Short mmCIF file of N, CA and C and ligand atoms in Angstrom, two decimals:
data_model
loop_
_atom_site.label_atom_id
_atom_site.label_comp_id
_atom_site.label_asym_id
_atom_site.label_seq_id
_atom_site.Cartn_x
_atom_site.Cartn_y
_atom_site.Cartn_z
N MET A 1 -158.21 -117.40 28.04
CA MET A 1 -156.77 -117.37 28.38
C MET A 1 -156.06 -118.21 27.33
N ASN A 2 -155.05 -117.84 26.70
CA ASN A 2 -154.24 -118.85 25.84
C ASN A 2 -153.35 -119.70 26.62
N SER A 3 -152.58 -120.44 25.86
CA SER A 3 -152.00 -121.55 26.71
C SER A 3 -150.62 -120.93 27.32
N GLU A 4 -150.17 -119.75 26.73
CA GLU A 4 -149.07 -119.10 27.30
C GLU A 4 -149.30 -118.39 28.50
N GLU A 5 -150.46 -117.82 28.62
CA GLU A 5 -151.10 -117.15 29.69
C GLU A 5 -151.18 -118.16 30.83
N LYS A 6 -151.82 -119.24 30.34
CA LYS A 6 -152.16 -120.41 31.38
C LYS A 6 -150.90 -120.96 32.07
N SER A 7 -149.90 -121.18 31.37
CA SER A 7 -148.60 -121.76 31.94
C SER A 7 -147.95 -120.46 32.81
N LYS A 8 -148.18 -119.28 32.36
CA LYS A 8 -147.67 -118.40 33.18
C LYS A 8 -148.52 -118.24 34.54
N LEU A 9 -149.67 -118.38 34.39
CA LEU A 9 -150.57 -118.39 35.67
C LEU A 9 -150.33 -119.51 36.63
N LEU A 10 -149.99 -120.77 36.00
CA LEU A 10 -149.78 -121.86 36.96
C LEU A 10 -148.58 -121.65 37.61
N LYS A 11 -147.49 -120.96 37.04
CA LYS A 11 -146.13 -120.76 37.51
C LYS A 11 -146.52 -119.69 38.82
N VAL A 12 -147.29 -118.74 38.59
CA VAL A 12 -147.70 -117.68 39.58
C VAL A 12 -148.27 -118.50 40.84
N ILE A 13 -149.30 -119.54 40.47
CA ILE A 13 -150.00 -120.12 41.55
C ILE A 13 -148.97 -120.89 42.22
N GLU A 14 -148.09 -121.63 41.63
CA GLU A 14 -147.26 -122.51 42.28
C GLU A 14 -146.13 -121.71 43.21
N ASP A 15 -145.75 -120.57 42.62
CA ASP A 15 -144.88 -119.69 43.56
C ASP A 15 -145.61 -119.12 44.74
N ARG A 16 -146.87 -118.85 44.58
CA ARG A 16 -147.66 -118.32 45.57
C ARG A 16 -147.85 -119.34 46.69
N ILE A 17 -148.20 -120.54 46.32
CA ILE A 17 -148.18 -121.64 47.22
C ILE A 17 -147.03 -121.78 48.01
N GLU A 18 -145.79 -121.71 47.36
CA GLU A 18 -144.68 -122.08 48.09
C GLU A 18 -144.46 -120.79 49.00
N SER A 19 -144.68 -119.62 48.68
CA SER A 19 -144.33 -118.56 49.72
C SER A 19 -145.28 -118.47 50.83
N ILE A 20 -146.57 -118.92 50.47
CA ILE A 20 -147.80 -118.75 51.60
C ILE A 20 -147.37 -119.90 52.50
N LYS A 21 -146.92 -120.97 52.07
CA LYS A 21 -146.56 -122.14 52.96
C LYS A 21 -145.47 -121.55 53.86
N ILE A 22 -144.39 -120.84 53.52
CA ILE A 22 -143.56 -120.38 54.29
C ILE A 22 -144.03 -119.40 55.45
N ASP A 23 -144.93 -118.49 54.90
CA ASP A 23 -145.61 -117.62 55.79
C ASP A 23 -146.25 -118.31 56.90
N ILE A 24 -146.97 -119.34 56.62
CA ILE A 24 -147.85 -120.09 57.35
C ILE A 24 -146.98 -120.60 58.62
N GLU A 25 -145.74 -121.28 58.04
CA GLU A 25 -144.84 -121.73 59.05
C GLU A 25 -144.38 -120.76 59.97
N GLU A 26 -144.07 -119.55 59.56
CA GLU A 26 -143.51 -118.61 60.48
C GLU A 26 -144.60 -118.29 61.37
N LEU A 27 -145.83 -117.94 60.80
CA LEU A 27 -146.94 -117.46 61.66
C LEU A 27 -147.12 -118.53 62.94
N GLN A 28 -147.29 -119.88 62.33
CA GLN A 28 -147.38 -120.83 63.31
C GLN A 28 -146.32 -120.75 64.53
N GLU A 29 -145.16 -120.55 64.16
CA GLU A 29 -144.08 -120.20 65.17
C GLU A 29 -144.39 -119.08 66.20
N LEU A 30 -144.97 -117.89 65.45
CA LEU A 30 -145.21 -116.75 66.27
C LEU A 30 -146.40 -116.98 67.29
N ILE A 31 -147.33 -117.78 66.84
CA ILE A 31 -148.69 -117.74 67.67
C ILE A 31 -148.52 -118.73 68.80
N LYS A 32 -147.25 -119.32 68.99
CA LYS A 32 -147.08 -120.22 70.10
C LYS A 32 -147.26 -119.80 71.40
N PRO A 33 -147.86 -120.47 72.29
CA PRO A 33 -148.46 -119.84 73.69
C PRO A 33 -147.07 -118.89 74.21
N ILE A 34 -147.42 -117.89 74.69
CA ILE A 34 -146.57 -116.95 75.45
C ILE A 34 -146.01 -117.57 76.75
N PRO A 35 -144.82 -117.72 76.94
CA PRO A 35 -144.42 -118.49 78.35
C PRO A 35 -144.73 -117.50 79.31
N LEU A 36 -145.23 -118.18 80.50
CA LEU A 36 -145.63 -117.16 81.60
C LEU A 36 -144.31 -117.07 82.49
N ASP A 37 -143.13 -116.51 81.89
CA ASP A 37 -142.04 -116.40 82.92
C ASP A 37 -141.90 -114.80 83.09
N ALA A 38 -140.96 -114.53 84.06
CA ALA A 38 -141.05 -113.06 84.62
C ALA A 38 -140.14 -112.31 83.79
N SER A 39 -139.53 -112.83 82.73
CA SER A 39 -138.57 -112.02 81.92
C SER A 39 -139.30 -110.87 81.05
N ILE A 40 -140.66 -111.09 80.88
CA ILE A 40 -141.32 -110.12 80.06
C ILE A 40 -142.27 -109.55 80.91
N GLY A 41 -142.23 -108.26 80.66
CA GLY A 41 -142.86 -107.15 81.70
C GLY A 41 -144.41 -107.16 81.26
N ARG A 42 -145.39 -106.45 82.07
CA ARG A 42 -146.75 -106.49 81.68
C ARG A 42 -146.99 -105.79 80.59
N ILE A 43 -146.45 -104.78 80.10
CA ILE A 43 -146.80 -104.02 78.72
C ILE A 43 -146.37 -104.85 77.70
N SER A 44 -145.07 -105.47 77.75
CA SER A 44 -144.68 -106.29 76.45
C SER A 44 -145.45 -107.54 76.31
N ARG A 45 -146.07 -107.97 77.59
CA ARG A 45 -146.88 -109.09 77.49
C ARG A 45 -148.21 -108.72 76.66
N MET A 46 -148.72 -107.44 77.11
CA MET A 46 -149.97 -107.10 76.34
C MET A 46 -149.69 -107.01 74.89
N ASP A 47 -148.45 -106.40 74.56
CA ASP A 47 -148.04 -106.35 73.11
C ASP A 47 -148.04 -107.68 72.53
N ALA A 48 -147.40 -108.57 73.16
CA ALA A 48 -147.17 -109.93 72.71
C ALA A 48 -148.75 -110.62 72.36
N ILE A 49 -149.70 -110.41 73.30
CA ILE A 49 -150.95 -111.10 73.05
C ILE A 49 -151.72 -110.30 71.90
N ASN A 50 -151.53 -108.94 71.80
CA ASN A 50 -152.21 -108.10 70.75
C ASN A 50 -151.60 -108.66 69.33
N ASN A 51 -150.19 -108.90 69.25
CA ASN A 51 -149.49 -109.38 68.11
C ASN A 51 -150.05 -110.71 67.78
N LYS A 52 -150.16 -111.58 68.86
CA LYS A 52 -150.63 -112.98 68.74
C LYS A 52 -152.02 -113.05 67.98
N THR A 53 -153.03 -112.04 68.40
CA THR A 53 -154.31 -112.08 67.89
C THR A 53 -154.28 -111.69 66.32
N ILE A 54 -153.42 -110.60 66.14
CA ILE A 54 -153.14 -110.25 64.75
C ILE A 54 -152.71 -111.34 63.90
N ASN A 55 -151.57 -112.06 64.34
CA ASN A 55 -150.95 -113.14 63.75
C ASN A 55 -151.91 -114.41 63.56
N GLU A 56 -152.77 -114.38 64.46
CA GLU A 56 -153.78 -115.63 64.30
C GLU A 56 -154.82 -115.55 63.30
N ALA A 57 -155.22 -114.13 63.21
CA ALA A 57 -156.05 -113.74 62.10
C ALA A 57 -155.46 -113.87 60.73
N SER A 58 -154.19 -113.49 60.62
CA SER A 58 -153.37 -113.59 59.50
C SER A 58 -153.24 -114.97 59.01
N LEU A 59 -153.02 -115.78 59.99
CA LEU A 59 -152.75 -117.25 59.69
C LEU A 59 -154.04 -117.83 59.15
N ARG A 60 -155.22 -117.65 59.79
CA ARG A 60 -156.49 -118.14 59.12
C ARG A 60 -156.67 -117.70 57.68
N GLU A 61 -156.34 -116.31 57.53
CA GLU A 61 -156.55 -115.79 56.10
C GLU A 61 -155.69 -116.50 55.23
N LYS A 62 -154.19 -116.72 55.49
CA LYS A 62 -153.51 -117.39 54.59
C LYS A 62 -153.82 -118.75 54.25
N LYS A 63 -154.29 -119.45 55.47
CA LYS A 63 -154.60 -120.86 55.19
C LYS A 63 -155.74 -120.95 54.27
N LYS A 64 -156.75 -119.94 54.36
CA LYS A 64 -157.89 -119.96 53.45
C LYS A 64 -157.39 -119.79 51.90
N ILE A 65 -156.50 -118.65 51.77
CA ILE A 65 -155.93 -118.45 50.50
C ILE A 65 -155.22 -119.71 49.86
N LEU A 66 -154.32 -120.42 50.74
CA LEU A 66 -153.67 -121.56 50.42
C LEU A 66 -154.61 -122.69 49.75
N GLN A 67 -155.74 -122.83 50.59
CA GLN A 67 -156.65 -123.86 50.03
C GLN A 67 -157.24 -123.41 48.77
N ARG A 68 -157.55 -122.18 48.62
CA ARG A 68 -157.91 -121.67 47.25
C ARG A 68 -157.05 -121.79 46.09
N LEU A 69 -155.92 -121.56 46.41
CA LEU A 69 -154.85 -121.68 45.37
C LEU A 69 -154.66 -123.17 45.03
N GLU A 70 -154.66 -123.86 45.92
CA GLU A 70 -154.63 -125.44 45.65
C GLU A 70 -155.69 -125.88 44.72
N LYS A 71 -156.93 -125.46 45.16
CA LYS A 71 -158.04 -125.73 44.32
C LYS A 71 -157.93 -125.19 43.11
N ALA A 72 -157.44 -124.12 42.74
CA ALA A 72 -157.18 -123.39 41.57
C ALA A 72 -156.21 -124.28 40.62
N LEU A 73 -155.14 -124.83 41.24
CA LEU A 73 -154.18 -125.75 40.65
C LEU A 73 -155.08 -126.93 40.17
N GLU A 74 -155.77 -127.36 41.07
CA GLU A 74 -156.59 -128.66 40.54
C GLU A 74 -157.42 -128.38 39.47
N ARG A 75 -158.13 -127.22 39.49
CA ARG A 75 -159.04 -126.79 38.32
C ARG A 75 -158.43 -126.49 37.13
N SER A 76 -156.93 -126.46 37.22
CA SER A 76 -156.34 -125.87 35.90
C SER A 76 -156.61 -126.77 34.59
N GLY A 77 -156.86 -128.09 34.87
CA GLY A 77 -157.05 -128.86 33.70
C GLY A 77 -158.44 -128.72 33.04
N ASP A 78 -159.46 -128.06 33.99
CA ASP A 78 -160.83 -128.02 33.45
C ASP A 78 -160.90 -127.01 32.17
N LYS A 79 -161.88 -127.21 31.48
CA LYS A 79 -162.12 -126.44 30.30
C LYS A 79 -162.44 -125.10 30.69
N ASP A 80 -163.07 -124.88 31.82
CA ASP A 80 -163.74 -123.44 32.08
C ASP A 80 -162.62 -122.81 33.18
N PHE A 81 -161.46 -123.32 33.25
CA PHE A 81 -160.35 -122.74 34.22
C PHE A 81 -160.36 -121.28 33.83
N GLY A 82 -160.33 -120.36 34.81
CA GLY A 82 -159.98 -118.95 34.43
C GLY A 82 -161.44 -118.27 34.27
N ASN A 83 -162.46 -119.00 34.21
CA ASN A 83 -163.76 -118.30 34.13
C ASN A 83 -164.53 -118.02 35.48
N CYS A 84 -165.10 -117.12 35.46
CA CYS A 84 -165.92 -116.63 36.71
C CYS A 84 -166.99 -117.82 37.03
N GLN A 85 -166.90 -118.37 38.28
CA GLN A 85 -167.60 -119.36 38.65
C GLN A 85 -169.12 -118.88 38.80
N LYS A 86 -169.48 -117.65 38.72
CA LYS A 86 -170.85 -117.18 38.80
C LYS A 86 -171.46 -116.93 37.55
N CYS A 87 -170.76 -116.07 36.80
CA CYS A 87 -171.20 -115.76 35.48
C CYS A 87 -170.70 -116.37 34.22
N GLY A 88 -169.71 -117.21 34.51
CA GLY A 88 -169.02 -117.89 33.51
C GLY A 88 -168.06 -116.98 32.28
N ASN A 89 -168.21 -115.76 32.55
CA ASN A 89 -167.26 -114.96 31.78
C ASN A 89 -165.69 -115.16 32.20
N GLU A 90 -164.95 -115.07 31.18
CA GLU A 90 -163.50 -115.13 31.31
C GLU A 90 -163.09 -114.03 32.44
N ILE A 91 -162.20 -114.43 33.48
CA ILE A 91 -161.63 -113.44 34.27
C ILE A 91 -160.46 -112.86 33.75
N PRO A 92 -160.35 -111.53 33.63
CA PRO A 92 -159.31 -110.85 33.09
C PRO A 92 -158.04 -111.39 33.59
N PHE A 93 -156.97 -111.66 32.62
CA PHE A 93 -155.71 -112.39 33.08
C PHE A 93 -154.90 -111.53 34.00
N GLY A 94 -155.04 -110.31 34.03
CA GLY A 94 -154.37 -109.45 34.98
C GLY A 94 -154.85 -109.63 36.29
N ARG A 95 -156.03 -109.74 36.32
CA ARG A 95 -156.78 -109.95 37.90
C ARG A 95 -156.33 -111.36 38.37
N LEU A 96 -156.42 -112.51 37.38
CA LEU A 96 -155.85 -113.72 37.98
C LEU A 96 -154.28 -113.82 38.29
N GLU A 97 -153.60 -112.83 37.55
CA GLU A 97 -152.22 -112.81 37.85
C GLU A 97 -151.81 -112.36 39.17
N TYR A 98 -152.64 -111.32 39.52
CA TYR A 98 -152.47 -110.46 40.69
C TYR A 98 -153.19 -111.31 41.85
N MET A 99 -154.30 -111.98 41.65
CA MET A 99 -154.83 -112.66 42.81
C MET A 99 -155.29 -114.07 42.26
N PRO A 100 -154.43 -115.06 42.01
CA PRO A 100 -154.68 -116.22 41.39
C PRO A 100 -155.57 -117.26 42.05
N HIS A 101 -156.01 -116.73 43.44
CA HIS A 101 -157.01 -117.62 44.17
C HIS A 101 -158.41 -117.13 43.93
N VAL A 102 -158.67 -116.09 43.23
CA VAL A 102 -159.99 -115.62 42.89
C VAL A 102 -160.77 -116.57 41.92
N THR A 103 -162.07 -116.70 42.23
CA THR A 103 -162.87 -117.69 41.31
C THR A 103 -163.99 -116.79 40.63
N ARG A 104 -164.01 -115.64 40.89
CA ARG A 104 -164.94 -114.67 40.40
C ARG A 104 -164.58 -113.42 39.63
N CYS A 105 -165.21 -112.89 38.89
CA CYS A 105 -164.90 -111.62 38.19
C CYS A 105 -165.29 -110.49 39.07
N VAL A 106 -164.73 -109.33 38.76
CA VAL A 106 -164.90 -108.15 39.63
C VAL A 106 -166.44 -108.07 39.76
N ASP A 107 -167.19 -108.15 38.69
CA ASP A 107 -168.58 -107.86 38.85
C ASP A 107 -169.36 -108.74 39.70
N CYS A 108 -168.80 -110.00 40.02
CA CYS A 108 -169.53 -110.99 40.88
C CYS A 108 -169.08 -111.07 42.19
N VAL A 109 -168.04 -110.49 42.56
CA VAL A 109 -167.43 -110.49 43.83
C VAL A 109 -168.55 -109.69 44.80
N GLY A 110 -168.71 -110.24 45.86
CA GLY A 110 -169.29 -109.47 46.97
C GLY A 110 -170.76 -109.94 46.95
ZN1 ZN B 1 -168.70 -113.05 36.91
#
């Protein structure tokens, strides 16, 4: 990765961190306990509980990505930044730009 690509990627990571933090805040609002008041019927309560489960899963996933993005930012000073952590090959820039939290090349994922 050349220095131009690197600064572009750092910007992508920083933007991604900002937006994911907003998502996390919103999700944390959404998963607050559903109050047991009578204003919400049984069906909508079931909906609310289903949504809560989905939102909780999404929140966990986003927190994981946030951690990995922050780690990527920490690693940005390393000589092997942008290289696959398994095989050591350079991860294609397009892949990093699209998913800046990845630490492995396509061949080594999974
Ligand atoms: Zn690899």
